[in-house]
mmCIF file of C-alpha atoms in Angstrom:
data_model
loop_
_atom_site.group_PDB
_atom_site.id
_atom_site.type_symbol
_atom_site.label_atom_id
_atom_site.label_comp_id
_atom_site.label_asym_id
_atom_site.label_seq_id
_atom_site.Cartn_x
_atom_site.Cartn_y
_atom_site.Cartn_z
ATOM 1 C CA UNK A 1 6.966 -25.755 30.044
ATOM 2 C CA UNK A 2 3.998 -23.435 32.206
ATOM 3 C CA UNK A 3 5.547 -20.220 31.336
ATOM 4 C CA UNK A 4 5.065 -21.624 27.347
ATOM 5 C CA UNK A 5 1.450 -22.821 27.582
ATOM 6 C CA UNK A 6 0.125 -19.572 28.779
ATOM 7 C CA UNK A 7 2.488 -17.032 26.306
ATOM 8 C CA UNK A 8 0.292 -19.964 23.562
ATOM 9 C CA UNK A 9 -2.641 -19.124 25.013
ATOM 10 C CA UNK A 10 -2.382 -15.567 25.453
ATOM 11 C CA UNK A 11 -0.999 -15.514 21.730
ATOM 12 C CA UNK A 12 -3.823 -13.112 20.817
ATOM 13 C CA UNK A 13 -3.786 -10.622 22.922
ATOM 14 C CA UNK A 14 0.228 -10.710 22.588
ATOM 15 C CA UNK A 15 -1.201 -10.343 18.588
ATOM 16 C CA UNK A 16 -3.416 -7.625 19.173
ATOM 17 C CA UNK A 17 -1.283 -5.448 21.294
ATOM 18 C CA UNK A 18 1.586 -5.877 19.291
ATOM 19 C CA UNK A 19 0.080 -5.094 15.222
ATOM 20 C CA UNK A 20 -1.452 -1.947 17.521
ATOM 21 C CA UNK A 21 1.782 -0.411 18.701
ATOM 22 C CA UNK A 22 2.622 -0.693 15.539
ATOM 23 C CA UNK A 23 -0.598 1.092 13.713
ATOM 24 C CA UNK A 24 0.010 4.264 16.231
ATOM 25 C CA UNK A 25 4.467 4.693 15.343
ATOM 26 C CA UNK A 26 2.796 3.860 11.673
ATOM 27 C CA UNK A 27 0.084 6.532 11.911
ATOM 28 C CA UNK A 28 2.613 8.865 13.369
ATOM 29 C CA UNK A 29 5.812 8.223 10.629
ATOM 30 C CA UNK A 30 2.794 8.921 8.090
ATOM 31 C CA UNK A 31 1.504 11.889 9.041
ATOM 32 C CA UNK A 32 5.374 12.681 9.059
ATOM 33 C CA UNK A 33 6.535 10.948 5.592
ATOM 34 C CA UNK A 34 3.487 12.611 3.665
ATOM 35 C CA UNK A 35 4.117 16.857 5.900
ATOM 36 C CA UNK A 36 7.519 16.463 4.638
ATOM 37 C CA UNK A 37 6.825 15.160 0.430
ATOM 38 C CA UNK A 38 4.643 18.141 1.098
ATOM 39 C CA UNK A 39 6.425 20.622 2.138
ATOM 40 C CA UNK A 40 9.514 20.207 -0.143
ATOM 41 C CA UNK A 41 6.919 20.411 -3.078
ATOM 42 C CA UNK A 42 5.554 23.325 -1.916
ATOM 43 C CA UNK A 43 8.732 25.060 -0.376
ATOM 44 C CA UNK A 44 11.085 24.593 -4.683
ATOM 45 C CA UNK A 45 8.114 22.923 -6.350
ATOM 46 C CA UNK A 46 11.501 21.696 -8.432
ATOM 47 C CA UNK A 47 10.540 17.721 -9.820
ATOM 48 C CA UNK A 48 13.931 16.785 -9.075
ATOM 49 C CA UNK A 49 14.083 17.709 -5.445
ATOM 50 C CA UNK A 50 10.863 16.019 -5.203
ATOM 51 C CA UNK A 51 13.297 13.069 -7.059
ATOM 52 C CA UNK A 52 16.686 13.880 -3.952
ATOM 53 C CA UNK A 53 13.836 13.664 -1.909
ATOM 54 C CA UNK A 54 12.292 10.330 -2.893
ATOM 55 C CA UNK A 55 15.839 8.703 -3.070
ATOM 56 C CA UNK A 56 16.576 10.197 -0.224
ATOM 57 C CA UNK A 57 13.640 7.287 1.265
ATOM 58 C CA UNK A 58 14.957 4.513 0.307
ATOM 59 C CA UNK A 59 18.296 4.408 -1.085
ATOM 60 C CA UNK A 60 19.534 3.673 2.861
ATOM 61 C CA UNK A 61 16.975 1.233 2.566
ATOM 62 C CA UNK A 62 17.773 -0.508 0.109
ATOM 63 C CA UNK A 63 21.962 -0.308 0.844
ATOM 64 C CA UNK A 64 20.790 -1.358 4.839
ATOM 65 C CA UNK A 65 18.304 -3.166 4.599
ATOM 66 C CA UNK A 66 20.995 -6.355 3.697
ATOM 67 C CA UNK A 67 22.503 -5.980 7.704
ATOM 68 C CA UNK A 68 19.061 -5.354 9.108
ATOM 69 C CA UNK A 69 18.565 -8.754 8.154
ATOM 70 C CA UNK A 70 20.866 -10.547 9.438
ATOM 71 C CA UNK A 71 20.352 -7.784 13.207
ATOM 72 C CA UNK A 72 17.062 -9.473 13.095
ATOM 73 C CA UNK A 73 18.875 -12.838 12.705
ATOM 74 C CA UNK A 74 21.090 -12.193 15.266
ATOM 75 C CA UNK A 75 19.550 -10.203 18.005
ATOM 76 C CA UNK A 76 16.342 -10.244 20.291
ATOM 77 C CA UNK A 77 13.582 -9.037 17.311
ATOM 78 C CA UNK A 78 11.225 -7.630 20.151
ATOM 79 C CA UNK A 79 14.413 -5.368 21.016
ATOM 80 C CA UNK A 80 15.239 -4.059 17.589
ATOM 81 C CA UNK A 81 11.606 -2.788 16.524
ATOM 82 C CA UNK A 82 11.617 -0.254 19.516
ATOM 83 C CA UNK A 83 16.005 0.586 18.642
ATOM 84 C CA UNK A 84 14.231 1.234 15.762
ATOM 85 C CA UNK A 85 11.253 4.001 15.801
ATOM 86 C CA UNK A 86 13.493 4.990 18.890
ATOM 87 C CA UNK A 87 16.178 6.798 16.446
ATOM 88 C CA UNK A 88 13.134 7.277 13.755
ATOM 89 C CA UNK A 89 11.454 9.815 17.225
ATOM 90 C CA UNK A 90 14.528 11.302 18.351
ATOM 91 C CA UNK A 91 15.433 12.539 14.597
ATOM 92 C CA UNK A 92 11.561 13.763 14.829
ATOM 93 C CA UNK A 93 12.405 15.473 17.893
ATOM 94 C CA UNK A 94 15.037 17.499 16.748
ATOM 95 C CA UNK A 95 13.497 18.226 13.452
ATOM 96 C CA UNK A 96 10.873 19.677 15.434
ATOM 97 C CA UNK A 97 13.255 21.543 17.742
ATOM 98 C CA UNK A 98 15.202 23.009 15.107
ATOM 99 C CA UNK A 99 12.045 24.474 12.532
ATOM 100 C CA UNK A 100 10.857 25.935 16.072
ATOM 101 C CA UNK A 101 14.882 27.557 16.832
ATOM 102 C CA UNK A 102 15.583 28.309 13.143
ATOM 103 C CA UNK A 103 12.496 27.777 10.402
ATOM 104 C CA UNK A 104 12.085 25.208 7.723
ATOM 105 C CA UNK A 105 15.006 24.826 6.014
ATOM 106 C CA UNK A 106 15.204 22.532 3.283
ATOM 107 C CA UNK A 107 18.530 19.831 3.876
ATOM 108 C CA UNK A 108 17.298 19.178 6.329
ATOM 109 C CA UNK A 109 13.777 17.387 5.269
ATOM 110 C CA UNK A 110 16.711 15.102 4.094
ATOM 111 C CA UNK A 111 17.981 14.680 6.626
ATOM 112 C CA UNK A 112 15.516 13.548 8.220
ATOM 113 C CA UNK A 113 14.014 11.323 5.180
ATOM 114 C CA UNK A 114 17.348 9.261 4.895
ATOM 115 C CA UNK A 115 17.484 8.856 8.594
ATOM 116 C CA UNK A 116 14.321 7.335 8.535
ATOM 117 C CA UNK A 117 14.199 5.114 5.441
ATOM 118 C CA UNK A 118 17.520 3.923 7.740
ATOM 119 C CA UNK A 119 15.005 3.616 10.854
ATOM 120 C CA UNK A 120 12.305 1.742 8.355
ATOM 121 C CA UNK A 121 15.301 -0.932 7.299
ATOM 122 C CA UNK A 122 15.972 -2.096 10.562
ATOM 123 C CA UNK A 123 12.227 -2.420 11.560
ATOM 124 C CA UNK A 124 10.600 -4.493 7.920
ATOM 125 C CA UNK A 125 12.715 -7.313 8.470
ATOM 126 C CA UNK A 126 12.301 -7.663 12.430
ATOM 127 C CA UNK A 127 8.506 -6.750 12.059
ATOM 128 C CA UNK A 128 8.085 -10.021 9.517
ATOM 129 C CA UNK A 129 10.569 -12.597 11.299
ATOM 130 C CA UNK A 130 8.450 -11.198 14.771
ATOM 131 C CA UNK A 131 5.260 -12.115 14.115
ATOM 132 C CA UNK A 132 5.642 -15.839 13.530
ATOM 133 C CA UNK A 133 7.272 -15.603 17.311
ATOM 134 C CA UNK A 134 3.435 -14.582 18.500
ATOM 135 C CA UNK A 135 1.079 -16.186 16.018
ATOM 136 C CA UNK A 136 0.492 -19.911 15.699
ATOM 137 C CA UNK A 137 1.419 -20.960 12.227
ATOM 138 C CA UNK A 138 -2.354 -21.313 11.506
ATOM 139 C CA UNK A 139 -3.491 -18.212 11.914
ATOM 140 C CA UNK A 140 -0.771 -15.949 10.026
ATOM 141 C CA UNK A 141 -2.527 -15.755 7.024
ATOM 142 C CA UNK A 142 -5.128 -14.792 9.818
ATOM 143 C CA UNK A 143 -3.142 -11.349 11.338
ATOM 144 C CA UNK A 144 -1.192 -10.812 8.131
ATOM 145 C CA UNK A 145 -4.174 -9.285 6.286
ATOM 146 C CA UNK A 146 -5.019 -7.949 9.419
ATOM 147 C CA UNK A 147 -1.749 -5.848 9.799
ATOM 148 C CA UNK A 148 -2.083 -5.414 5.884
ATOM 149 C CA UNK A 149 -6.052 -3.961 6.739
ATOM 150 C CA UNK A 150 -4.374 -1.331 9.296
ATOM 151 C CA UNK A 151 -2.106 -0.426 7.123
ATOM 152 C CA UNK A 152 -5.008 0.279 4.486
ATOM 153 C CA UNK A 153 -6.541 2.017 7.208
ATOM 154 C CA UNK A 154 -3.793 4.171 7.546
ATOM 155 C CA UNK A 155 -3.192 5.129 3.932
ATOM 156 C CA UNK A 156 -6.232 6.070 3.543
ATOM 157 C CA UNK A 157 -6.887 8.073 7.289
ATOM 158 C CA UNK A 158 -3.647 9.491 7.138
ATOM 159 C CA UNK A 159 -2.695 12.241 3.965
ATOM 160 C CA UNK A 160 -6.516 13.283 5.193
ATOM 161 C CA UNK A 161 -5.641 14.344 8.919
ATOM 162 C CA UNK A 162 -1.590 15.408 7.749
ATOM 163 C CA UNK A 163 -3.032 17.990 5.366
ATOM 164 C CA UNK A 164 -5.517 18.996 8.225
ATOM 165 C CA UNK A 165 -2.815 19.510 10.363
ATOM 166 C CA UNK A 166 -0.631 21.614 8.128
ATOM 167 C CA UNK A 167 -3.640 23.642 7.501
ATOM 168 C CA UNK A 168 -4.407 24.594 10.938
ATOM 169 C CA UNK A 169 -1.041 24.161 12.775
ATOM 170 C CA UNK A 170 2.450 24.321 13.067
ATOM 171 C CA UNK A 171 4.001 22.406 11.504
ATOM 172 C CA UNK A 172 6.266 21.045 14.117
ATOM 173 C CA UNK A 173 3.251 19.981 15.640
ATOM 174 C CA UNK A 174 3.169 16.796 13.432
ATOM 175 C CA UNK A 175 6.430 16.151 13.770
ATOM 176 C CA UNK A 176 6.025 15.768 18.372
ATOM 177 C CA UNK A 177 2.263 13.972 17.651
ATOM 178 C CA UNK A 178 4.942 11.094 15.570
ATOM 179 C CA UNK A 179 6.907 11.875 19.068
ATOM 180 C CA UNK A 180 4.420 10.983 20.700
ATOM 181 C CA UNK A 181 2.672 7.717 18.864
ATOM 182 C CA UNK A 182 6.271 6.221 18.941
ATOM 183 C CA UNK A 183 6.652 6.908 22.781
ATOM 184 C CA UNK A 184 3.270 4.833 23.088
ATOM 185 C CA UNK A 185 4.453 2.049 20.832
ATOM 186 C CA UNK A 186 8.003 1.810 22.821
ATOM 187 C CA UNK A 187 5.791 1.537 26.267
ATOM 188 C CA UNK A 188 3.126 -1.215 24.610
ATOM 189 C CA UNK A 189 6.317 -3.102 23.361
ATOM 190 C CA UNK A 190 8.341 -2.992 26.333
ATOM 191 C CA UNK A 191 5.836 -3.336 29.381
ATOM 192 C CA UNK A 192 3.191 -5.138 27.319
ATOM 193 C CA UNK A 193 4.111 -7.380 24.207
ATOM 194 C CA UNK A 194 5.863 -10.741 25.558
ATOM 195 C CA UNK A 195 8.194 -13.223 23.383
ATOM 196 C CA UNK A 196 9.194 -16.555 23.504
ATOM 197 C CA UNK A 197 13.225 -17.058 24.163
ATOM 198 C CA UNK A 198 14.693 -17.676 19.870
ATOM 199 C CA UNK A 199 17.965 -19.569 20.215
ATOM 200 C CA UNK A 200 20.257 -18.485 17.447
ATOM 201 C CA UNK A 201 21.105 -21.607 15.590
ATOM 202 C CA UNK A 202 24.968 -22.593 16.539
ATOM 203 C CA UNK A 203 26.801 -22.326 12.774
ATOM 204 C CA UNK A 204 26.116 -17.953 12.993
ATOM 205 C CA UNK A 205 27.802 -17.346 16.832
ATOM 206 C CA UNK A 206 31.136 -16.281 15.909
ATOM 207 C CA UNK A 207 30.683 -15.069 12.701
ATOM 208 C CA UNK A 208 30.850 -11.476 10.488
ATOM 209 C CA UNK A 209 28.333 -9.904 9.515
ATOM 210 C CA UNK A 210 29.445 -9.884 5.933
ATOM 211 C CA UNK A 211 29.426 -13.537 6.343
ATOM 212 C CA UNK A 212 26.081 -14.081 7.613
ATOM 213 C CA UNK A 213 24.969 -12.013 5.002
ATOM 214 C CA UNK A 214 26.866 -14.080 2.438
ATOM 215 C CA UNK A 215 24.932 -16.729 4.204
ATOM 216 C CA UNK A 216 21.719 -15.771 3.752
ATOM 217 C CA UNK A 217 22.433 -15.169 -0.344
ATOM 218 C CA UNK A 218 23.655 -18.858 0.003
ATOM 219 C CA UNK A 219 20.276 -20.006 1.484
ATOM 220 C CA UNK A 220 18.134 -17.886 -0.324
ATOM 221 C CA UNK A 221 19.926 -19.909 -3.941
ATOM 222 C CA UNK A 222 20.809 -23.099 -2.518
ATOM 223 C CA UNK A 223 16.573 -23.677 -2.183
ATOM 224 C CA UNK A 224 15.122 -25.011 -5.061
ATOM 225 C CA UNK A 225 12.841 -22.179 -4.434
ATOM 226 C CA UNK A 226 13.246 -18.977 -3.549
ATOM 227 C CA UNK A 227 14.999 -17.946 -6.466
ATOM 228 C CA UNK A 228 12.336 -18.740 -8.111
ATOM 229 C CA UNK A 229 10.071 -17.375 -5.958
ATOM 230 C CA UNK A 230 11.551 -14.162 -5.506
ATOM 231 C CA UNK A 231 12.313 -13.513 -9.760
ATOM 232 C CA UNK A 232 8.620 -13.757 -9.870
ATOM 233 C CA UNK A 233 7.291 -11.337 -7.540
ATOM 234 C CA UNK A 234 10.408 -8.918 -9.115
ATOM 235 C CA UNK A 235 9.272 -9.238 -12.344
ATOM 236 C CA UNK A 236 5.442 -8.312 -11.173
ATOM 237 C CA UNK A 237 6.982 -5.104 -9.374
ATOM 238 C CA UNK A 238 8.382 -4.239 -12.316
ATOM 239 C CA UNK A 239 4.881 -4.574 -14.540
ATOM 240 C CA UNK A 240 2.541 -3.135 -12.012
ATOM 241 C CA UNK A 241 4.862 -0.440 -11.801
ATOM 242 C CA UNK A 242 2.582 1.881 -14.502
ATOM 243 C CA UNK A 243 -0.178 1.163 -13.391
ATOM 244 C CA UNK A 244 1.481 2.161 -9.210
ATOM 245 C CA UNK A 245 2.613 4.916 -10.165
ATOM 246 C CA UNK A 246 1.413 6.880 -13.658
ATOM 247 C CA UNK A 247 -2.070 6.899 -13.021
ATOM 248 C CA UNK A 248 -2.685 10.143 -10.868
ATOM 249 C CA UNK A 249 -0.550 11.626 -14.299
ATOM 250 C CA UNK A 250 -2.989 9.734 -17.084
ATOM 251 C CA UNK A 251 -5.890 10.571 -14.667
ATOM 252 C CA UNK A 252 -4.961 14.439 -14.961
ATOM 253 C CA UNK A 253 -4.744 14.683 -18.505
ATOM 254 C CA UNK A 254 -6.570 12.490 -19.863
ATOM 255 C CA UNK A 255 -9.719 13.258 -17.494
ATOM 256 C CA UNK A 256 -9.403 16.175 -15.672
ATOM 257 C CA UNK A 257 -6.984 17.314 -13.319
ATOM 258 C CA UNK A 258 -9.512 19.096 -10.326
ATOM 259 C CA UNK A 259 -7.742 17.798 -7.111
ATOM 260 C CA UNK A 260 -11.216 16.104 -6.653
ATOM 261 C CA UNK A 261 -10.310 13.093 -9.011
ATOM 262 C CA UNK A 262 -6.930 12.716 -7.709
ATOM 263 C CA UNK A 263 -8.045 12.404 -4.238
ATOM 264 C CA UNK A 264 -10.381 9.851 -5.189
ATOM 265 C CA UNK A 265 -8.273 7.248 -6.870
ATOM 266 C CA UNK A 266 -5.894 7.536 -3.758
ATOM 267 C CA UNK A 267 -8.863 6.717 -1.630
ATOM 268 C CA UNK A 268 -10.338 3.922 -3.966
ATOM 269 C CA UNK A 269 -7.271 2.031 -4.226
ATOM 270 C CA UNK A 270 -6.808 2.503 -0.139
ATOM 271 C CA UNK A 271 -10.462 1.616 0.840
ATOM 272 C CA UNK A 272 -9.545 -1.528 -2.223
ATOM 273 C CA UNK A 273 -6.621 -2.854 0.117
ATOM 274 C CA UNK A 274 -9.004 -2.396 3.438
ATOM 275 C CA UNK A 275 -11.516 -4.543 1.881
ATOM 276 C CA UNK A 276 -9.169 -7.199 0.798
ATOM 277 C CA UNK A 277 -7.036 -6.875 3.576
ATOM 278 C CA UNK A 278 -10.141 -7.808 6.067
ATOM 279 C CA UNK A 279 -11.320 -10.272 3.074
ATOM 280 C CA UNK A 280 -8.184 -12.016 3.580
ATOM 281 C CA UNK A 281 -7.766 -11.723 7.340
ATOM 282 C CA UNK A 282 -11.453 -13.663 7.207
ATOM 283 C CA UNK A 283 -11.701 -16.665 4.414
ATOM 284 C CA UNK A 284 -7.022 -17.182 4.573
ATOM 285 C CA UNK A 285 -7.177 -17.329 1.683
ATOM 286 C CA UNK A 286 -6.845 -21.177 -0.533
ATOM 287 C CA UNK A 287 -5.245 -23.710 0.546
ATOM 288 C CA UNK A 288 -2.199 -23.211 -2.067
ATOM 289 C CA UNK A 289 -0.463 -19.598 -0.915
ATOM 290 C CA UNK A 290 0.974 -19.894 -5.110
ATOM 291 C CA UNK A 291 -3.157 -19.620 -6.194
ATOM 292 C CA UNK A 292 -3.950 -17.006 -3.998
ATOM 293 C CA UNK A 293 -1.284 -14.853 -5.487
ATOM 294 C CA UNK A 294 -1.888 -16.485 -8.949
ATOM 295 C CA UNK A 295 -5.244 -14.817 -8.501
ATOM 296 C CA UNK A 296 -4.462 -12.169 -7.714
ATOM 297 C CA UNK A 297 -2.206 -11.899 -10.040
ATOM 298 C CA UNK A 298 -5.390 -12.189 -13.215
ATOM 299 C CA UNK A 299 -7.233 -9.850 -11.817
ATOM 300 C CA UNK A 300 -4.270 -7.250 -11.362
ATOM 301 C CA UNK A 301 -3.747 -7.347 -14.359
ATOM 302 C CA UNK A 302 -7.305 -7.673 -16.015
ATOM 303 C CA UNK A 303 -7.540 -4.397 -14.337
ATOM 304 C CA UNK A 304 -4.782 -2.756 -15.342
ATOM 305 C CA UNK A 305 -5.702 -3.175 -18.232
ATOM 306 C CA UNK A 306 -8.890 -1.951 -17.768
ATOM 307 C CA UNK A 307 -7.212 1.045 -17.159
ATOM 308 C CA UNK A 308 -5.337 1.701 -20.001
ATOM 309 C CA UNK A 309 -9.013 1.892 -21.681
ATOM 310 C CA UNK A 310 -12.790 2.903 -20.225
ATOM 311 C CA UNK A 311 -13.140 6.197 -21.417
ATOM 312 C CA UNK A 312 -15.743 6.805 -17.826
ATOM 313 C CA UNK A 313 -13.765 8.060 -15.148
ATOM 314 C CA UNK A 314 -16.339 6.434 -13.116
ATOM 315 C CA UNK A 315 -15.542 2.982 -14.032
ATOM 316 C CA UNK A 316 -11.943 4.069 -13.827
ATOM 317 C CA UNK A 317 -12.927 4.895 -9.719
ATOM 318 C CA UNK A 318 -14.170 0.749 -10.169
ATOM 319 C CA UNK A 319 -11.078 -0.830 -11.333
ATOM 320 C CA UNK A 320 -9.024 1.533 -8.498
ATOM 321 C CA UNK A 321 -10.810 -0.375 -5.998
ATOM 322 C CA UNK A 322 -10.908 -3.706 -7.152
ATOM 323 C CA UNK A 323 -6.982 -3.352 -7.519
ATOM 324 C CA UNK A 324 -6.899 -2.076 -4.538
ATOM 325 C CA UNK A 325 -9.100 -5.574 -3.594
ATOM 326 C CA UNK A 326 -6.825 -7.694 -5.403
ATOM 327 C CA UNK A 327 -3.161 -6.027 -3.658
ATOM 328 C CA UNK A 328 -3.353 -8.066 -0.805
ATOM 329 C CA UNK A 329 -4.030 -11.021 -1.852
ATOM 330 C CA UNK A 330 -0.866 -11.246 -3.931
ATOM 331 C CA UNK A 331 1.328 -8.962 -0.486
ATOM 332 C CA UNK A 332 0.034 -11.183 2.196
ATOM 333 C CA UNK A 333 0.245 -14.450 0.936
ATOM 334 C CA UNK A 334 4.080 -14.142 0.088
ATOM 335 C CA UNK A 335 5.308 -12.654 3.003
ATOM 336 C CA UNK A 336 3.339 -15.513 5.083
ATOM 337 C CA UNK A 337 5.270 -17.959 2.521
ATOM 338 C CA UNK A 338 8.956 -16.767 3.755
ATOM 339 C CA UNK A 339 7.554 -16.813 7.379
ATOM 340 C CA UNK A 340 6.391 -20.914 7.075
ATOM 341 C CA UNK A 341 9.274 -22.080 4.801
ATOM 342 C CA UNK A 342 11.963 -20.246 5.679
ATOM 343 C CA UNK A 343 14.333 -20.966 8.761
ATOM 344 C CA UNK A 344 13.588 -19.543 11.656
ATOM 345 C CA UNK A 345 17.222 -18.309 11.661
ATOM 346 C CA UNK A 346 17.267 -17.070 8.236
ATOM 347 C CA UNK A 347 14.049 -15.595 8.124
ATOM 348 C CA UNK A 348 15.232 -11.747 8.658
ATOM 349 C CA UNK A 349 17.551 -12.536 5.926
ATOM 350 C CA UNK A 350 15.227 -14.010 3.559
ATOM 351 C CA UNK A 351 12.580 -11.093 4.674
ATOM 352 C CA UNK A 352 15.370 -7.795 4.286
ATOM 353 C CA UNK A 353 16.066 -9.429 0.168
ATOM 354 C CA UNK A 354 11.764 -8.564 0.074
ATOM 355 C CA UNK A 355 12.145 -5.897 1.769
ATOM 356 C CA UNK A 356 14.897 -4.805 -1.150
ATOM 357 C CA UNK A 357 12.847 -5.648 -3.811
ATOM 358 C CA UNK A 358 9.823 -3.672 -2.631
ATOM 359 C CA UNK A 359 12.261 -0.789 -2.291
ATOM 360 C CA UNK A 360 14.053 -0.091 -4.572
ATOM 361 C CA UNK A 361 12.235 -2.149 -8.568
ATOM 362 C CA UNK A 362 9.707 -0.075 -8.551
ATOM 363 C CA UNK A 363 11.493 3.738 -8.380
ATOM 364 C CA UNK A 364 14.632 2.241 -10.716
ATOM 365 C CA UNK A 365 11.442 1.070 -12.917
ATOM 366 C CA UNK A 366 10.086 3.989 -13.375
ATOM 367 C CA UNK A 367 12.963 5.928 -14.093
ATOM 368 C CA UNK A 368 11.939 3.134 -17.794
ATOM 369 C CA UNK A 369 8.744 3.695 -17.634
ATOM 370 C CA UNK A 370 8.731 8.153 -16.896
ATOM 371 C CA UNK A 371 10.806 8.488 -19.721
ATOM 372 C CA UNK A 372 8.645 5.875 -21.651
ATOM 373 C CA UNK A 373 5.174 8.408 -20.209
ATOM 374 C CA UNK A 374 6.376 11.488 -21.584
ATOM 375 C CA UNK A 375 6.617 9.804 -26.255
ATOM 376 C CA UNK A 376 4.118 6.526 -24.804
ATOM 377 C CA UNK A 377 0.525 7.006 -24.206
ATOM 378 C CA UNK A 378 -0.063 6.247 -20.947
ATOM 379 C CA UNK A 379 -3.124 4.589 -21.727
ATOM 380 C CA UNK A 380 -0.550 1.842 -23.783
ATOM 381 C CA UNK A 381 1.555 1.316 -20.768
ATOM 382 C CA UNK A 382 -1.497 0.804 -19.092
ATOM 383 C CA UNK A 383 -2.876 -2.548 -21.619
ATOM 384 C CA UNK A 384 1.101 -4.048 -22.091
ATOM 385 C CA UNK A 385 1.711 -4.223 -18.269
ATOM 386 C CA UNK A 386 -1.362 -5.234 -17.406
ATOM 387 C CA UNK A 387 -1.655 -7.498 -20.667
ATOM 388 C CA UNK A 388 2.002 -9.134 -18.959
ATOM 389 C CA UNK A 389 0.683 -9.339 -15.894
ATOM 390 C CA UNK A 390 -2.997 -11.664 -16.867
ATOM 391 C CA UNK A 391 0.448 -13.729 -18.536
ATOM 392 C CA UNK A 392 2.510 -14.193 -15.320
ATOM 393 C CA UNK A 393 -0.061 -15.558 -13.445
ATOM 394 C CA UNK A 394 -2.232 -17.655 -16.483
ATOM 395 C CA UNK A 395 1.469 -19.194 -17.338
ATOM 396 C CA UNK A 396 2.799 -19.453 -13.337
ATOM 397 C CA UNK A 397 0.609 -22.307 -12.554
ATOM 398 C CA UNK A 398 3.059 -24.658 -15.334
ATOM 399 C CA UNK A 399 5.969 -23.518 -12.665
ATOM 400 C CA UNK A 400 5.655 -26.781 -10.603
ATOM 401 C CA UNK A 401 8.384 -26.509 -8.465
ATOM 402 C CA UNK A 402 7.413 -22.851 -8.190
ATOM 403 C CA UNK A 403 4.061 -23.738 -7.436
ATOM 404 C CA UNK A 404 4.787 -26.753 -4.989
ATOM 405 C CA UNK A 405 6.200 -23.483 -2.383
ATOM 406 C CA UNK A 406 2.694 -22.548 -1.944
ATOM 407 C CA UNK A 407 1.134 -25.814 -0.493
ATOM 408 C CA UNK A 408 -0.071 -26.799 2.469
ATOM 409 C CA UNK A 409 2.755 -27.525 4.888
ATOM 410 C CA UNK A 410 2.317 -31.486 6.504
ATOM 411 C CA UNK A 411 2.373 -30.308 10.068
ATOM 412 C CA UNK A 412 1.931 -33.162 12.132
ATOM 413 C CA UNK A 413 -0.855 -34.703 14.878
ATOM 414 C CA UNK A 414 0.492 -34.412 17.817
ATOM 415 C CA UNK A 415 -1.169 -37.673 20.262
ATOM 416 C CA UNK A 416 -2.824 -35.105 22.517
ATOM 417 C CA UNK A 417 -5.408 -34.275 18.851
ATOM 418 C CA UNK A 418 -5.712 -38.619 18.381
ATOM 419 C CA UNK A 419 -7.172 -38.276 22.020
ATOM 420 C CA UNK A 420 -9.325 -35.029 21.214
#
């Protein structure tokens, strides 16, 4: 009992060390991700090769996510995160050594993207499911907001740092940086992060992995809130795809193809996400998680329409920045609701379904919107999808079951709280 109390008392230090380790790991991974993508671009100058590289980077995550969810529910989540980091680092190290001996061979880029995608599939549900073991429930929104802010800082800084390193040093240097940051992250997690033991649910003992995957989907189907919640998430992901993927092309066509313009839209979006994540960490959102998400939907939809109608690039950048502010108000409550509402024995599997949706739906939606952008103006696509996002935001409050999923949990009052 004394050990548990001590762990609860030191949750802030524990969580800070864990988030710091993940920020280190993410920085190294992002540097390699940008370096590989840009190297494929420069070496092939082929849209087909680019598409194949992107598919290699997301398909393993999509296919492996159901199994990764089972592992996050079966095994020690902290060790799974360390294992994923170690696997990615070893692949990167092998890539660096191979490049030093034989030079940059194209097939290695695709292999590295695929293996790193496997590591991401294992890591994402494990990280999401581990946080509730570290953080008091009433602090989950703020901690997830901080994590989102760190992600936004990485999105802002990693491309610039990767570009600088590629211009002054061989590609292998970036690979060795990734290995070093992964080693530091692993050391932090293993040596300093303490996690309260989590007993397995009795019904999981002796089950096969396929049965546990089926049980996870059965749990989602049987939960009166999860099916409409995932439908809602998927619909929004599809509708914001043009704003996420086609705005660089729109900028080049409508405002000019100068590099600074493309850099500016990424920077404004990333700074917006930083501000949104920081605001959410300080504010915590509405009491109803769904109200926060609905407000974000309306803002994102309005910004998408604005991106399709504004004629001035400065106003366009402002709309892009506001879109970035709104995005954490959508992503973070979605994760927190699952962390709060889903039974711990199923949390990894349920989070893995969200990983599958976020990994696959937007690239698949581009199979529709990409060809459409050749026959319909991107402005028109943004106008239509933006209006639809606003409509979803306005109509969602009418779905009482879905809205009730975001209501605050009734936490029982302990006797000592009454005494205080």
